[in-house]
Tab-separated table of C-alpha atoms and ligand atoms in Angstrom:
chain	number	residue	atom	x	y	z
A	1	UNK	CA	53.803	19.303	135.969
A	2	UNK	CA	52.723	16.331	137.887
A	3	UNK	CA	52.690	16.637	141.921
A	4	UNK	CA	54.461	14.269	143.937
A	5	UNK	CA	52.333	14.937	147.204
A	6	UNK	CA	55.766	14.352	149.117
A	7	UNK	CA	55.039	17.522	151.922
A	8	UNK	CA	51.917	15.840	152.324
A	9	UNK	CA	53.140	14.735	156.142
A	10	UNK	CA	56.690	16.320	156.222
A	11	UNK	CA	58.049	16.219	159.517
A	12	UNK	CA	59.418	19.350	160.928
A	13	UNK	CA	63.418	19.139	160.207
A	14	UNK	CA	65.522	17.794	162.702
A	15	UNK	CA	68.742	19.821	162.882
A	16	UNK	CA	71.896	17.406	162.612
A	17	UNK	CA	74.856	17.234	165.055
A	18	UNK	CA	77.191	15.150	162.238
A	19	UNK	CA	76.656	14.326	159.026
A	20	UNK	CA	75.925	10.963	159.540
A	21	UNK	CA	72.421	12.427	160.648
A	22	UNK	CA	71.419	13.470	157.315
A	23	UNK	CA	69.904	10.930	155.258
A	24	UNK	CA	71.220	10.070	152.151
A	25	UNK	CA	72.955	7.957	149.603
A	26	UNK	CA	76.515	9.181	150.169
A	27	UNK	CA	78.852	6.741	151.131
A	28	UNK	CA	82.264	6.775	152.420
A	29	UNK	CA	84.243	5.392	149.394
A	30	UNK	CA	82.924	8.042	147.416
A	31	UNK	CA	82.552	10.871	149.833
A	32	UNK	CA	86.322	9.784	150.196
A	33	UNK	CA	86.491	9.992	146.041
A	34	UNK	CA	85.317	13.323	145.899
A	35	UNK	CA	87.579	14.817	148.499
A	36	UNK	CA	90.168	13.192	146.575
A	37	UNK	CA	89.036	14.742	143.139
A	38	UNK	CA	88.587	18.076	144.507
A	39	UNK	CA	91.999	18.119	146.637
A	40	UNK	CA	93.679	17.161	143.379
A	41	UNK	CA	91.850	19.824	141.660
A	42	UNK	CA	93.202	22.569	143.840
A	43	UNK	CA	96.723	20.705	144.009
A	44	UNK	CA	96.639	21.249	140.676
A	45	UNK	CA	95.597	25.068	140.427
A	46	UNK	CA	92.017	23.841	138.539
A	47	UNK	CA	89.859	26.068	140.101
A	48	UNK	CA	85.410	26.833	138.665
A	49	UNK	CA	82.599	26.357	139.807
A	50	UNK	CA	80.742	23.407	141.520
A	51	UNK	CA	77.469	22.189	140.363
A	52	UNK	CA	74.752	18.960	141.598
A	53	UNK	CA	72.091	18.220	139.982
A	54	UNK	CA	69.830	16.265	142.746
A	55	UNK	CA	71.153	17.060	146.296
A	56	UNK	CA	67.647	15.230	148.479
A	57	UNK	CA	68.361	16.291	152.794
A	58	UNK	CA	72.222	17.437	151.449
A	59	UNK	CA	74.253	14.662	152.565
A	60	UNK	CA	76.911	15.090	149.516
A	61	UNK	CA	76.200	18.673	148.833
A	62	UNK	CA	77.197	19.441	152.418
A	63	UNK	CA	80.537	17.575	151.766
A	64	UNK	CA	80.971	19.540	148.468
A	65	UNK	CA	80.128	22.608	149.458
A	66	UNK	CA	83.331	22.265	152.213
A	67	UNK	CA	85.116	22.452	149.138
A	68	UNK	CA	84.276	25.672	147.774
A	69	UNK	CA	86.810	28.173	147.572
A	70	UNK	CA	86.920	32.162	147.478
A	71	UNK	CA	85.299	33.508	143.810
A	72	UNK	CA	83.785	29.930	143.358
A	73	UNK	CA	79.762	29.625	142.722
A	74	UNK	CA	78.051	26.713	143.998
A	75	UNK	CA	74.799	25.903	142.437
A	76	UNK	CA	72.712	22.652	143.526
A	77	UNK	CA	69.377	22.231	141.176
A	78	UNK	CA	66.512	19.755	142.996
A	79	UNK	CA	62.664	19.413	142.750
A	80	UNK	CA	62.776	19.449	146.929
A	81	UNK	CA	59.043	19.694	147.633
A	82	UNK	CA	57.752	20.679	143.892
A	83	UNK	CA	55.798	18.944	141.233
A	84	UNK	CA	58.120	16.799	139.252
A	85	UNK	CA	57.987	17.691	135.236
A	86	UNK	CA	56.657	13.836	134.146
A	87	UNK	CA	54.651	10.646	135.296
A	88	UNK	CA	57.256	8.489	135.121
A	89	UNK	CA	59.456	11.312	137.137
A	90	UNK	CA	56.726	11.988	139.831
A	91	UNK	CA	56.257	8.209	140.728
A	92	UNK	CA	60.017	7.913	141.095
A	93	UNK	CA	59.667	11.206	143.369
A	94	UNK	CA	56.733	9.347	145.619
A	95	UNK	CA	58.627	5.932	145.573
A	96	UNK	CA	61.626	7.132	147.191
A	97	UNK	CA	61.468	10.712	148.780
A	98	UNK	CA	58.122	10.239	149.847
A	99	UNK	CA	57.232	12.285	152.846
A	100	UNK	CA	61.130	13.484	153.812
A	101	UNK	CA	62.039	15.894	151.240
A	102	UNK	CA	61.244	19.308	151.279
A	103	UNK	CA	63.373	22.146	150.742
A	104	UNK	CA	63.328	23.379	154.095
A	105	UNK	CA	64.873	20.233	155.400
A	106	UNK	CA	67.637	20.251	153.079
A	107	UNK	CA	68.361	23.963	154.322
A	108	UNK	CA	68.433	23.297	157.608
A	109	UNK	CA	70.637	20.319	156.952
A	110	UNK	CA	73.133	22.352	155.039
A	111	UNK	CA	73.273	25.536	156.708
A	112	UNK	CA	74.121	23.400	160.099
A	113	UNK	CA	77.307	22.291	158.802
A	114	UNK	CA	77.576	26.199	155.969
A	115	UNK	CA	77.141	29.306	157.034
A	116	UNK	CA	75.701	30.213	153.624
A	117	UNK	CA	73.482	28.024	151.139
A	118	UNK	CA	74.532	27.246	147.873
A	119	UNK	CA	72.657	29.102	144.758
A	120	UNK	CA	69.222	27.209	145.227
A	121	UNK	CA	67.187	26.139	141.703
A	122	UNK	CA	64.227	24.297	142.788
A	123	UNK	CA	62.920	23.323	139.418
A	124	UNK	CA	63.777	19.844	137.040
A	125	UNK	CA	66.574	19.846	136.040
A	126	UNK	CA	65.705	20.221	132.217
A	127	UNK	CA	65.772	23.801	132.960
A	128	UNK	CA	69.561	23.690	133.150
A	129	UNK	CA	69.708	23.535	129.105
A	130	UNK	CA	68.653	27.367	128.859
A	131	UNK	CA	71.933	27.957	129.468
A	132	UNK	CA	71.479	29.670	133.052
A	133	UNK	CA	75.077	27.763	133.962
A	134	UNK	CA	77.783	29.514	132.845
A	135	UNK	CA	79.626	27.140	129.619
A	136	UNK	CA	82.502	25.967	130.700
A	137	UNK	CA	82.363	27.313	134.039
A	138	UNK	CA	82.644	24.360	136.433
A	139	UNK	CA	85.421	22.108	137.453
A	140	UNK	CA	83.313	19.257	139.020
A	141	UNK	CA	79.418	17.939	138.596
A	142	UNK	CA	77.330	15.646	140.691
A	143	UNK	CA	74.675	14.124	138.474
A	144	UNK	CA	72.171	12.325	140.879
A	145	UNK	CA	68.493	13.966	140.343
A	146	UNK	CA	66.275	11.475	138.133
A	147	UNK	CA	67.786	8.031	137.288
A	148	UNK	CA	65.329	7.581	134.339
A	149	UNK	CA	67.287	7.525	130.924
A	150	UNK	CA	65.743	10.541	129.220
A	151	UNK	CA	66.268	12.642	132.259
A	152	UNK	CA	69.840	11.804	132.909
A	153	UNK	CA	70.978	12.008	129.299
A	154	UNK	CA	69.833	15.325	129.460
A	155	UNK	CA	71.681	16.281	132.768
A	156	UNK	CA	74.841	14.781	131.395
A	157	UNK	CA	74.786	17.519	128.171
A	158	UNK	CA	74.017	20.257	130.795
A	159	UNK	CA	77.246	18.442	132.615
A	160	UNK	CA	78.888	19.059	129.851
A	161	UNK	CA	78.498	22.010	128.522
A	162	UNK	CA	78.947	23.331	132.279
A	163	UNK	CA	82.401	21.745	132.852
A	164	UNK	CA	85.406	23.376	132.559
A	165	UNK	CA	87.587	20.743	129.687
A	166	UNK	CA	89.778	19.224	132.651
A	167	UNK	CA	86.279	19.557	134.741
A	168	UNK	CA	84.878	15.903	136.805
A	169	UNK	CA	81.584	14.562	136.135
A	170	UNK	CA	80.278	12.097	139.218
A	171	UNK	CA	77.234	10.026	137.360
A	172	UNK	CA	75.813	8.522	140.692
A	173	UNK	CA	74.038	4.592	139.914
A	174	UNK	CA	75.051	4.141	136.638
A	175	UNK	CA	75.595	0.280	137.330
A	176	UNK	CA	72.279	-0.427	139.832
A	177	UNK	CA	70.312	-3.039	138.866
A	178	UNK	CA	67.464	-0.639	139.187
A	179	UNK	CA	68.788	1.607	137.573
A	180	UNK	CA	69.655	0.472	133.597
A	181	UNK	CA	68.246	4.105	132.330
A	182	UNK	CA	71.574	5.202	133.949
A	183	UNK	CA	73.449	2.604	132.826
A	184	UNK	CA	72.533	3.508	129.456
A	185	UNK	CA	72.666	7.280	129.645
A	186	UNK	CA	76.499	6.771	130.922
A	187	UNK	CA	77.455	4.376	128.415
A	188	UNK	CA	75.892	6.270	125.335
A	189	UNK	CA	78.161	9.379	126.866
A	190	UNK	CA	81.353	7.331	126.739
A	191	UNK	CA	80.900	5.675	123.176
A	192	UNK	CA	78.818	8.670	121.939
A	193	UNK	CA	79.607	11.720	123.517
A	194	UNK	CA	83.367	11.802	123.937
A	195	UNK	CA	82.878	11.451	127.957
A	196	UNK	CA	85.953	9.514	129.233
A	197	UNK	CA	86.268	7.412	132.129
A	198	UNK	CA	88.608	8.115	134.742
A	199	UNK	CA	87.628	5.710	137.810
A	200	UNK	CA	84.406	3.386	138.779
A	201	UNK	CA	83.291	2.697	142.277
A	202	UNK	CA	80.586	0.323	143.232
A	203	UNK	CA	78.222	3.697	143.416
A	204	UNK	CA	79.656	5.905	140.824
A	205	UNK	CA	81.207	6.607	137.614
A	206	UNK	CA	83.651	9.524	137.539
A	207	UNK	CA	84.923	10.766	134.336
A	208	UNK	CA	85.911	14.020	131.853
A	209	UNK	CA	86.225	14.983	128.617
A	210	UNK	CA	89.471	16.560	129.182
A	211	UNK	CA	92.400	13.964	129.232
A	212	UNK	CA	92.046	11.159	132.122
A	213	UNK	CA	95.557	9.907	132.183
A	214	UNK	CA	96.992	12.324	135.288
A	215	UNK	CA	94.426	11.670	137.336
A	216	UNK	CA	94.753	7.973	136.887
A	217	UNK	CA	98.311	8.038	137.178
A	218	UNK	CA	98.033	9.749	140.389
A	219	UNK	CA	95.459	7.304	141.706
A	220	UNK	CA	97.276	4.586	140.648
A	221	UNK	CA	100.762	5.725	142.252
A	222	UNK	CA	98.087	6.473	145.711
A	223	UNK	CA	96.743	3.155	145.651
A	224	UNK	CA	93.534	4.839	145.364
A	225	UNK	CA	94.460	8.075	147.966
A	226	UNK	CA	93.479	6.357	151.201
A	227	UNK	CA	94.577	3.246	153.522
A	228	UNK	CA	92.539	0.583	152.387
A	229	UNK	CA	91.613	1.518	149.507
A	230	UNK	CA	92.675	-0.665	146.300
A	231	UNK	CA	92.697	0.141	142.629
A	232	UNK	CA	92.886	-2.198	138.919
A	233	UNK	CA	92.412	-1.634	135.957
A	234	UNK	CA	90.318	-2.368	132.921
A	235	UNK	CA	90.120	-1.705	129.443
A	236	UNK	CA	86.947	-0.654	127.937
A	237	UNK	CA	87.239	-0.421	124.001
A	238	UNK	CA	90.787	0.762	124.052
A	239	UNK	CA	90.094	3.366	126.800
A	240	UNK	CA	92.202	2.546	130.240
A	241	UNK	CA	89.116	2.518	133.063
A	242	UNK	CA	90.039	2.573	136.898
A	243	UNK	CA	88.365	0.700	139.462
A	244	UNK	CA	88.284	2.205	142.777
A	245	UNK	CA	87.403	-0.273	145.951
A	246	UNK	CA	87.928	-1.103	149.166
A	247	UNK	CA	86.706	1.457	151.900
A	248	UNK	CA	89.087	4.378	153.263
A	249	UNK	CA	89.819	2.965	156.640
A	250	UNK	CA	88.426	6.132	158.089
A	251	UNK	CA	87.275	8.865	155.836
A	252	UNK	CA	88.393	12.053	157.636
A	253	UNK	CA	85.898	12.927	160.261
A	254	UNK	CA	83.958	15.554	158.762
A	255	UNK	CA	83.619	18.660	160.902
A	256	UNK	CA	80.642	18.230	163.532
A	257	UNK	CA	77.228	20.625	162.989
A	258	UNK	CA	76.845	24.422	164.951
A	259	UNK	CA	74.213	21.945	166.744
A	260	UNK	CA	76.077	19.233	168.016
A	261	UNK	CA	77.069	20.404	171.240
A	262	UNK	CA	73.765	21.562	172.557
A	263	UNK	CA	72.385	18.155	170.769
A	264	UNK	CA	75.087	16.275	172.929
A	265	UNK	CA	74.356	18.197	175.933
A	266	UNK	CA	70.756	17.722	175.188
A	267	UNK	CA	71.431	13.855	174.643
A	268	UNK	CA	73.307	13.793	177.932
A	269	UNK	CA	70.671	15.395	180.586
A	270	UNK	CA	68.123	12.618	179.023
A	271	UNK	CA	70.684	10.190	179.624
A	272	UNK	CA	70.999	11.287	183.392
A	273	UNK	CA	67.260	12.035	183.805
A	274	UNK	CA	66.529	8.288	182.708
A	275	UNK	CA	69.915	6.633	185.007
A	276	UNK	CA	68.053	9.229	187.798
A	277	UNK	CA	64.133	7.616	186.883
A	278	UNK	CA	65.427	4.224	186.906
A	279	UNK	CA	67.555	4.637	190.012
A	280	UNK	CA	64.467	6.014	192.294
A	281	UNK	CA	62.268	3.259	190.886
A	282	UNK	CA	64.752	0.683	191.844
A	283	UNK	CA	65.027	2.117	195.124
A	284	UNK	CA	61.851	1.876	195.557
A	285	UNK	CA	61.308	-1.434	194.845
A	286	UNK	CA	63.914	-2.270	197.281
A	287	UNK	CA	62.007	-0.904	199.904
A	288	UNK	CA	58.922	-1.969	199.135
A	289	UNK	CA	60.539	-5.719	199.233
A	290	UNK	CA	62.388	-4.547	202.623
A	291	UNK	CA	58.842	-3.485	204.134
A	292	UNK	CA	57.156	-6.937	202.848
A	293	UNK	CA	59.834	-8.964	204.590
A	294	UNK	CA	59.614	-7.058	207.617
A	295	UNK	CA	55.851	-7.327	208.011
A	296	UNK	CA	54.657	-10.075	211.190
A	297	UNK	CA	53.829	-13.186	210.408
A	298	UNK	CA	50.334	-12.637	211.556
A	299	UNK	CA	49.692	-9.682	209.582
A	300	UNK	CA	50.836	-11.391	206.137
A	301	UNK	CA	48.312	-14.144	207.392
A	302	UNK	CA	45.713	-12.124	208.059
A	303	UNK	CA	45.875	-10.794	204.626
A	304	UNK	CA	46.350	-13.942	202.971
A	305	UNK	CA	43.148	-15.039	204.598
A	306	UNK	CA	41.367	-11.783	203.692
A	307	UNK	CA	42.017	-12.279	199.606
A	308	UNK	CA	41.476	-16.083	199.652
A	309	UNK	CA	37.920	-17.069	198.853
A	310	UNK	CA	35.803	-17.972	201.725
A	311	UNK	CA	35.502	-21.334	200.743
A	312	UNK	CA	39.877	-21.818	200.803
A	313	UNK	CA	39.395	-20.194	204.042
A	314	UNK	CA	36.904	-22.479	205.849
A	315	UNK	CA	38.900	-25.216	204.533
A	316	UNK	CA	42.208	-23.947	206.235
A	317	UNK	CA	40.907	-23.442	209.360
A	318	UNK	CA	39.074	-26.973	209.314
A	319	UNK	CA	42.228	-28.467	208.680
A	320	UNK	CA	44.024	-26.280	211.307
A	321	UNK	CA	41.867	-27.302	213.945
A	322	UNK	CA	42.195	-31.492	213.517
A	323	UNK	CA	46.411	-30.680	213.322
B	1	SAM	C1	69.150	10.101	144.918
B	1	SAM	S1	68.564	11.637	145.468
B	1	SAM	C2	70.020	12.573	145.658
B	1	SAM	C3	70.896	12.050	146.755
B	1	SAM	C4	71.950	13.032	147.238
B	1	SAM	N1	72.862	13.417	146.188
B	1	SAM	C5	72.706	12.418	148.413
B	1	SAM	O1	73.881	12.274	148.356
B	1	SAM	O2	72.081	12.068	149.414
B	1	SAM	C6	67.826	12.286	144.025
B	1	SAM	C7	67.288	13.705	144.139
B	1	SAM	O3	66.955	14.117	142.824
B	1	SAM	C8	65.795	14.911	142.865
B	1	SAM	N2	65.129	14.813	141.548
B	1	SAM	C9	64.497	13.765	141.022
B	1	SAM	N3	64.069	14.069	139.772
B	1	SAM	C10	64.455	15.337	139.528
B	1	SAM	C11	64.329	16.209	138.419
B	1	SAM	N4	63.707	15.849	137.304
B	1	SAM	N5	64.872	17.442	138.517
B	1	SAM	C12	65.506	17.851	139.653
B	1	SAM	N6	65.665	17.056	140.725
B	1	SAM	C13	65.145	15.817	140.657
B	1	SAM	C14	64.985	14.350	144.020
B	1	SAM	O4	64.144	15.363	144.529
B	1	SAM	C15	66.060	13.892	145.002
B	1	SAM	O5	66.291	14.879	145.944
């Protein structure tokens, strides 16, 4: 194992109020995407378990785990605040989590918006091909821990050996520009590995290796699921490939935090203390200006004349007296 140092200065959590507050790489088009994936799936009667595979502070685990349903498991593997299992892994850890990742945070984070966590596994995710997920027990996987080839190839054969055959696999970055080992990991899956494509956004690739074509139908026929959203099509060595784009005009608010009412409350008592600070300074000033103006004549000479220089002051009177 190779540590990562990332606790190193961890700042204490800071509970959220929405879920805009917790950092992340989540974005509406696909947070939008997997509500729409996971809607359809209980539409449709698909139900399993849900499984991610690199969650960082929560931001998308909190929006899947709003999906889980009674008899459901949901599992989230992450290397939070522990030594990753590589060199290449831990510099990847340092260059982008550095110093806001533990596992603590991500708890907080979750359990503002859940009132239980998800099955933790703080560990790489390599450990997933013992087997510990149930085969063919999941109807929709997040892959989004390391985006270094090896890694994610790996993930995407615990992926699929999870999923349930009409089961979802999100592959988060598998078109960044600095991110080819993703890129590659995907692609081998699709020409290799049987993994079909079902829809690309700008972010991610979703896909299945159960049969694509209802989902894209429906997609199609929903313009994507969402005001302003758009889809086309492609065709990728025979195989029909949606793209997804656009932005949902508003994705759904997402239900506010336990927190965000005494964080509101909180916010608004600063809000008056500082109008309240600012008010009796300003007053102040006023006064202070009032005073000045109201001050005789002789007495703002005098102390003129006492902070000049004697020299000025000699001068001035020399003057006064030829006038
Ligand atoms: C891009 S972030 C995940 C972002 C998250 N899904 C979101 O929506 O905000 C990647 C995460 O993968 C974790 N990670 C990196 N390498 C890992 C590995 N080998 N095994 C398990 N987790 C890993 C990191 O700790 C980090 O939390």
């Amino acid at each position: 194992m190779t540590g990562t140092g990332l606790t190193a200065e961890a700042p204490k959590p800071v509970e959220p109020a929405v879920l805009g507050d917790v950092p992340g790489w989540f974005w509406d088009l696909d947070r939008h995407a997997f509500d729409w994936f996971l809607d359809r799936q209980e539409i449709t009667g698909l139900t399993g378990d849900l499984l991610e595979l690199g969650a960082y502070l929560g931001r998308s685990a909190i929006v899947l785990g709003r999906h889980l349903r009674d008899g459901e498991k949901f599992t989230v593997c992450d290397l939070f605040d522990s030594d990753a299992p590589d060199e290449e892994n831990a510099a990847e850890m340092v260059m982008s989590y550095r110093r806001t990742l533990t596992r603590e945070a991500f708890e907080t984070n979750y359990l503002a918006f859940h009132d239980e966590l998800p099955t933790l596994i703080q560990a790489p995710t390599s450990v997933l091909a013992d087997g510990r997920i149930k085969a063919g027990s999941c109807r929709f996987v997040h892959v989004d821990a390391s985006h270094l080839y090896e890694h994610v190839a790996g993930d995407i054969q615990v992926a699929r050996a999870a999923l349930k055959p009409q089961g979802v696999l999100v592959l988060d970055d598998y078109r960044s520009a600095h991110t080819p080992g993703v890129a590659a990991a995907t692609w081998e899956a699709v020409f290799n590995h049987g993994l079909r494509p079902i829809c690309l956004t700008e972010c991610k690739f979703y896909g299945t290796w159960g049969d694509p074509e209802p989902l894209q139908r429906e997609l199609l026929r929903s313009s994507g699921g969402a005001d302003g959203c758009h889809v086309s099509t492609d065709t990728i060595a025979g195989q029909r490939v949606l793209r997804l784009g656009g932005g949902p005009n508003r994705s759904p608010d997402f239900p506010v935090s336990r927190h965000h009412d005494r964080i509101a409350e909180q916010a608004e008592l600063l809000a008056a203390e500082d109008a309240a600070e600012r008010a009796a300074q300003d007053l102040a000033d006023r006064r202070a200006a009032a005073a000045a103006a109201r001050r005789p004549a002789t007495v703002a000479r005098k102390a003129a004349l006492d902070l000049l220089p004697p020299v000025f002051v000699g001068a001035l009177r020399r003057a006064r007296r030829q006038d």
